[in-house]
């Protein structure tokens, strides 16, 4: 797999039926290793190891209902009270981060109301802090560590 713009992390990989799988510590199972999954697994490790977020506060690939449609978010980080502090949208490295990607995460956040957003293709990372009262957001250089979320 392609080198990404994250610190080096070690992963459990296995080959089965001519496909490579990576162990997802959140889902507690091996999942097919696609380019997007490679980015998602790096993002989860980044949240755990760099931002010090306990694994029990992280969730991946769950369905949400939006305007009668079922969508799946990539990664969320929960707050201690059960709310959502961070919503992450992961794309494969070859997918450019465009306005359409930001529109997608913004639509998801209408439902989830996360305080922070992260958009990444593994090579480029964008971080925002939401201001729901002013209906705006501010780009940040990085996400805060867990203790200040």
PDB file of C-alpha atoms in Angstrom:
ATOM      1  CA  UNK A   1       0.000   0.000   0.000  1.00  0.00           C
ATOM      2  CA  UNK A   2       0.970   3.599  -0.585  1.00  0.00           C
ATOM      3  CA  UNK A   3       2.913   5.523   2.074  1.00  0.00           C
ATOM      4  CA  UNK A   4       0.656   8.104   3.749  1.00  0.00           C
ATOM      5  CA  UNK A   5       1.236  11.417   5.492  1.00  0.00           C
ATOM      6  CA  UNK A   6       0.874   9.939   8.987  1.00  0.00           C
ATOM      7  CA  UNK A   7       3.455   8.750  11.511  1.00  0.00           C
ATOM      8  CA  UNK A   8       4.537   5.144  10.883  1.00  0.00           C
ATOM      9  CA  UNK A   9       2.161   2.657  12.503  1.00  0.00           C
ATOM     10  CA  UNK A  10       2.267  -1.136  12.546  1.00  0.00           C
ATOM     11  CA  UNK A  11      -0.764  -3.111  11.412  1.00  0.00           C
ATOM     12  CA  UNK A  12      -1.850  -6.752  11.441  1.00  0.00           C
ATOM     13  CA  UNK A  13      -2.355  -7.947   7.870  1.00  0.00           C
ATOM     14  CA  UNK A  14      -3.345 -11.323   6.472  1.00  0.00           C
ATOM     15  CA  UNK A  15      -3.971 -12.791   3.050  1.00  0.00           C
ATOM     16  CA  UNK A  16      -7.077 -14.824   2.384  1.00  0.00           C
ATOM     17  CA  UNK A  17      -8.611 -15.882  -0.917  1.00  0.00           C
ATOM     18  CA  UNK A  18      -6.146 -13.705  -2.872  1.00  0.00           C
ATOM     19  CA  UNK A  19      -7.151 -10.602  -0.886  1.00  0.00           C
ATOM     20  CA  UNK A  20      -5.247  -8.731   1.788  1.00  0.00           C
ATOM     21  CA  UNK A  21      -7.097  -7.894   4.986  1.00  0.00           C
ATOM     22  CA  UNK A  22      -6.178  -5.532   7.819  1.00  0.00           C
ATOM     23  CA  UNK A  23      -7.216  -5.957  11.430  1.00  0.00           C
ATOM     24  CA  UNK A  24      -9.591  -3.244  12.608  1.00  0.00           C
ATOM     25  CA  UNK A  25      -9.224  -2.867  16.378  1.00  0.00           C
ATOM     26  CA  UNK A  26     -12.509  -0.959  16.592  1.00  0.00           C
ATOM     27  CA  UNK A  27     -14.638  -3.565  14.800  1.00  0.00           C
ATOM     28  CA  UNK A  28     -12.449  -6.353  16.238  1.00  0.00           C
ATOM     29  CA  UNK A  29     -12.142  -8.182  12.920  1.00  0.00           C
ATOM     30  CA  UNK A  30     -10.153  -8.303   9.703  1.00  0.00           C
ATOM     31  CA  UNK A  31     -11.553  -6.193   6.863  1.00  0.00           C
ATOM     32  CA  UNK A  32     -10.572  -6.119   3.193  1.00  0.00           C
ATOM     33  CA  UNK A  33      -7.684  -3.732   2.679  1.00  0.00           C
ATOM     34  CA  UNK A  34      -8.798  -1.139   0.130  1.00  0.00           C
ATOM     35  CA  UNK A  35      -7.031   2.199  -0.383  1.00  0.00           C
ATOM     36  CA  UNK A  36      -9.776   3.946   1.630  1.00  0.00           C
ATOM     37  CA  UNK A  37      -9.511   1.363   4.422  1.00  0.00           C
ATOM     38  CA  UNK A  38      -5.748   1.974   4.516  1.00  0.00           C
ATOM     39  CA  UNK A  39      -6.460   5.674   5.149  1.00  0.00           C
ATOM     40  CA  UNK A  40      -9.195   4.869   7.707  1.00  0.00           C
ATOM     41  CA  UNK A  41      -6.903   2.552   9.705  1.00  0.00           C
ATOM     42  CA  UNK A  42      -4.124   5.145   9.722  1.00  0.00           C
ATOM     43  CA  UNK A  43      -6.625   7.772  10.875  1.00  0.00           C
ATOM     44  CA  UNK A  44      -7.826   5.578  13.737  1.00  0.00           C
ATOM     45  CA  UNK A  45      -4.233   4.959  14.838  1.00  0.00           C
ATOM     46  CA  UNK A  46      -3.501   8.689  14.585  1.00  0.00           C
ATOM     47  CA  UNK A  47      -6.483   9.438  16.832  1.00  0.00           C
ATOM     48  CA  UNK A  48      -5.416   6.757  19.329  1.00  0.00           C
ATOM     49  CA  UNK A  49      -1.669   7.222  19.426  1.00  0.00           C
ATOM     50  CA  UNK A  50      -1.136  10.894  18.582  1.00  0.00           C
ATOM     51  CA  UNK A  51      -4.320  12.488  19.941  1.00  0.00           C
ATOM     52  CA  UNK A  52      -4.514  10.053  22.886  1.00  0.00           C
ATOM     53  CA  UNK A  53      -8.172   9.165  22.296  1.00  0.00           C
ATOM     54  CA  UNK A  54      -9.163   5.946  24.081  1.00  0.00           C
ATOM     55  CA  UNK A  55     -10.256   3.227  21.651  1.00  0.00           C
ATOM     56  CA  UNK A  56     -13.601   2.963  23.478  1.00  0.00           C
ATOM     57  CA  UNK A  57     -14.465   6.504  22.293  1.00  0.00           C
ATOM     58  CA  UNK A  58     -13.857   5.746  18.604  1.00  0.00           C
ATOM     59  CA  UNK A  59     -16.411   4.239  16.219  1.00  0.00           C
ATOM     60  CA  UNK A  60     -16.097   3.401  12.519  1.00  0.00           C
ATOM     61  CA  UNK A  61     -18.453   2.865   9.598  1.00  0.00           C
ATOM     62  CA  UNK A  62     -21.874   3.133  11.155  1.00  0.00           C
ATOM     63  CA  UNK A  63     -25.094   4.042   9.381  1.00  0.00           C
ATOM     64  CA  UNK A  64     -26.944   7.305   9.856  1.00  0.00           C
ATOM     65  CA  UNK A  65     -30.294   8.357   8.407  1.00  0.00           C
ATOM     66  CA  UNK A  66     -30.376  11.608   6.487  1.00  0.00           C
ATOM     67  CA  UNK A  67     -33.370  12.883   4.520  1.00  0.00           C
ATOM     68  CA  UNK A  68     -34.759   9.366   4.252  1.00  0.00           C
ATOM     69  CA  UNK A  69     -31.446   7.964   2.976  1.00  0.00           C
ATOM     70  CA  UNK A  70     -29.010   5.719   4.790  1.00  0.00           C
ATOM     71  CA  UNK A  71     -25.407   6.962   4.787  1.00  0.00           C
ATOM     72  CA  UNK A  72     -22.266   5.648   6.488  1.00  0.00           C
ATOM     73  CA  UNK A  73     -19.751   7.808   8.266  1.00  0.00           C
ATOM     74  CA  UNK A  74     -16.102   6.756   8.357  1.00  0.00           C
ATOM     75  CA  UNK A  75     -14.974   7.600  11.893  1.00  0.00           C
ATOM     76  CA  UNK A  76     -16.443   9.401  14.889  1.00  0.00           C
ATOM     77  CA  UNK A  77     -15.017  10.228  18.288  1.00  0.00           C
ATOM     78  CA  UNK A  78     -17.539  10.341  21.099  1.00  0.00           C
ATOM     79  CA  UNK A  79     -17.525  12.739  24.029  1.00  0.00           C
ATOM     80  CA  UNK A  80     -17.706  11.522  27.594  1.00  0.00           C
ATOM     81  CA  UNK A  81     -21.430  12.422  27.671  1.00  0.00           C
ATOM     82  CA  UNK A  82     -22.178  10.379  24.529  1.00  0.00           C
ATOM     83  CA  UNK A  83     -22.250  13.294  22.085  1.00  0.00           C
ATOM     84  CA  UNK A  84     -19.908  13.384  19.120  1.00  0.00           C
ATOM     85  CA  UNK A  85     -16.803  15.535  19.274  1.00  0.00           C
ATOM     86  CA  UNK A  86     -15.077  14.582  15.999  1.00  0.00           C
ATOM     87  CA  UNK A  87     -16.423  13.425  12.633  1.00  0.00           C
ATOM     88  CA  UNK A  88     -13.893  12.132  10.095  1.00  0.00           C
ATOM     89  CA  UNK A  89     -14.350  11.580   6.367  1.00  0.00           C
ATOM     90  CA  UNK A  90     -11.702   9.345   4.770  1.00  0.00           C
ATOM     91  CA  UNK A  91     -11.032   9.076   1.059  1.00  0.00           C
ATOM     92  CA  UNK A  92      -8.595   6.922  -0.888  1.00  0.00           C
ATOM     93  CA  UNK A  93      -5.250   8.641  -1.611  1.00  0.00           C
ATOM     94  CA  UNK A  94      -6.085   9.075  -5.294  1.00  0.00           C
ATOM     95  CA  UNK A  95      -9.310  10.966  -4.441  1.00  0.00           C
ATOM     96  CA  UNK A  96      -8.775  14.714  -4.422  1.00  0.00           C
ATOM     97  CA  UNK A  97     -10.188  16.659  -1.485  1.00  0.00           C
ATOM     98  CA  UNK A  98     -12.716  18.924  -3.188  1.00  0.00           C
ATOM     99  CA  UNK A  99     -15.676  21.058  -2.172  1.00  0.00           C
ATOM    100  CA  UNK A 100     -17.873  18.001  -2.796  1.00  0.00           C
ATOM    101  CA  UNK A 101     -16.027  16.119  -0.034  1.00  0.00           C
ATOM    102  CA  UNK A 102     -16.546  19.026   2.373  1.00  0.00           C
ATOM    103  CA  UNK A 103     -20.212  19.158   1.338  1.00  0.00           C
ATOM    104  CA  UNK A 104     -20.529  15.438   2.138  1.00  0.00           C
ATOM    105  CA  UNK A 105     -19.115  15.756   5.657  1.00  0.00           C
ATOM    106  CA  UNK A 106     -21.197  18.908   6.239  1.00  0.00           C
ATOM    107  CA  UNK A 107     -24.384  16.977   5.327  1.00  0.00           C
ATOM    108  CA  UNK A 108     -23.428  14.185   7.745  1.00  0.00           C
ATOM    109  CA  UNK A 109     -22.719  16.772  10.425  1.00  0.00           C
ATOM    110  CA  UNK A 110     -26.218  18.218  10.119  1.00  0.00           C
ATOM    111  CA  UNK A 111     -27.293  14.946  11.760  1.00  0.00           C
ATOM    112  CA  UNK A 112     -24.302  14.228  14.019  1.00  0.00           C
ATOM    113  CA  UNK A 113     -23.396  17.787  15.136  1.00  0.00           C
ATOM    114  CA  UNK A 114     -19.717  17.109  15.831  1.00  0.00           C
ATOM    115  CA  UNK A 115     -17.669  19.995  17.184  1.00  0.00           C
ATOM    116  CA  UNK A 116     -14.646  19.102  15.019  1.00  0.00           C
ATOM    117  CA  UNK A 117     -14.365  17.783  11.464  1.00  0.00           C
ATOM    118  CA  UNK A 118     -11.447  16.034   9.795  1.00  0.00           C
ATOM    119  CA  UNK A 119     -11.214  15.310   6.073  1.00  0.00           C
ATOM    120  CA  UNK A 120      -8.302  13.217   4.807  1.00  0.00           C
ATOM    121  CA  UNK A 121      -7.139  11.185   1.848  1.00  0.00           C
ATOM    122  CA  UNK A 122      -4.073  10.112   3.795  1.00  0.00           C
ATOM    123  CA  UNK A 123      -1.899  12.620   1.982  1.00  0.00           C
ATOM    124  CA  UNK A 124      -3.769  15.829   2.813  1.00  0.00           C
ATOM    125  CA  UNK A 125      -5.554  16.453   6.097  1.00  0.00           C
ATOM    126  CA  UNK A 126      -8.010  19.259   6.861  1.00  0.00           C
ATOM    127  CA  UNK A 127      -9.356  20.082  10.305  1.00  0.00           C
ATOM    128  CA  UNK A 128     -12.255  22.394  11.188  1.00  0.00           C
ATOM    129  CA  UNK A 129     -13.952  23.565  14.349  1.00  0.00           C
ATOM    130  CA  UNK A 130     -17.686  24.196  14.046  1.00  0.00           C
ATOM    131  CA  UNK A 131     -19.504  27.243  15.396  1.00  0.00           C
ATOM    132  CA  UNK A 132     -23.150  26.187  15.244  1.00  0.00           C
ATOM    133  CA  UNK A 133     -24.522  29.486  16.578  1.00  0.00           C
ATOM    134  CA  UNK A 134     -22.795  31.552  13.892  1.00  0.00           C
ATOM    135  CA  UNK A 135     -23.265  28.752  11.331  1.00  0.00           C
ATOM    136  CA  UNK A 136     -19.584  28.897  10.383  1.00  0.00           C
ATOM    137  CA  UNK A 137     -16.413  26.901  10.812  1.00  0.00           C
ATOM    138  CA  UNK A 138     -12.758  27.728  11.303  1.00  0.00           C
ATOM    139  CA  UNK A 139      -9.899  25.741   9.784  1.00  0.00           C
ATOM    140  CA  UNK A 140      -7.385  24.496  12.337  1.00  0.00           C
ATOM    141  CA  UNK A 141      -3.794  23.280  11.909  1.00  0.00           C
ATOM    142  CA  UNK A 142      -4.677  20.032  13.751  1.00  0.00           C
ATOM    143  CA  UNK A 143      -7.226  18.469  16.092  1.00  0.00           C
ATOM    144  CA  UNK A 144      -6.840  19.087  19.823  1.00  0.00           C
ATOM    145  CA  UNK A 145      -5.793  16.187  22.031  1.00  0.00           C
ATOM    146  CA  UNK A 146      -8.512  14.143  23.709  1.00  0.00           C
ATOM    147  CA  UNK A 147      -8.201  15.850  27.102  1.00  0.00           C
ATOM    148  CA  UNK A 148      -9.246  19.195  25.531  1.00  0.00           C
ATOM    149  CA  UNK A 149     -11.985  17.888  23.228  1.00  0.00           C
TER     150      UNK A 149
END
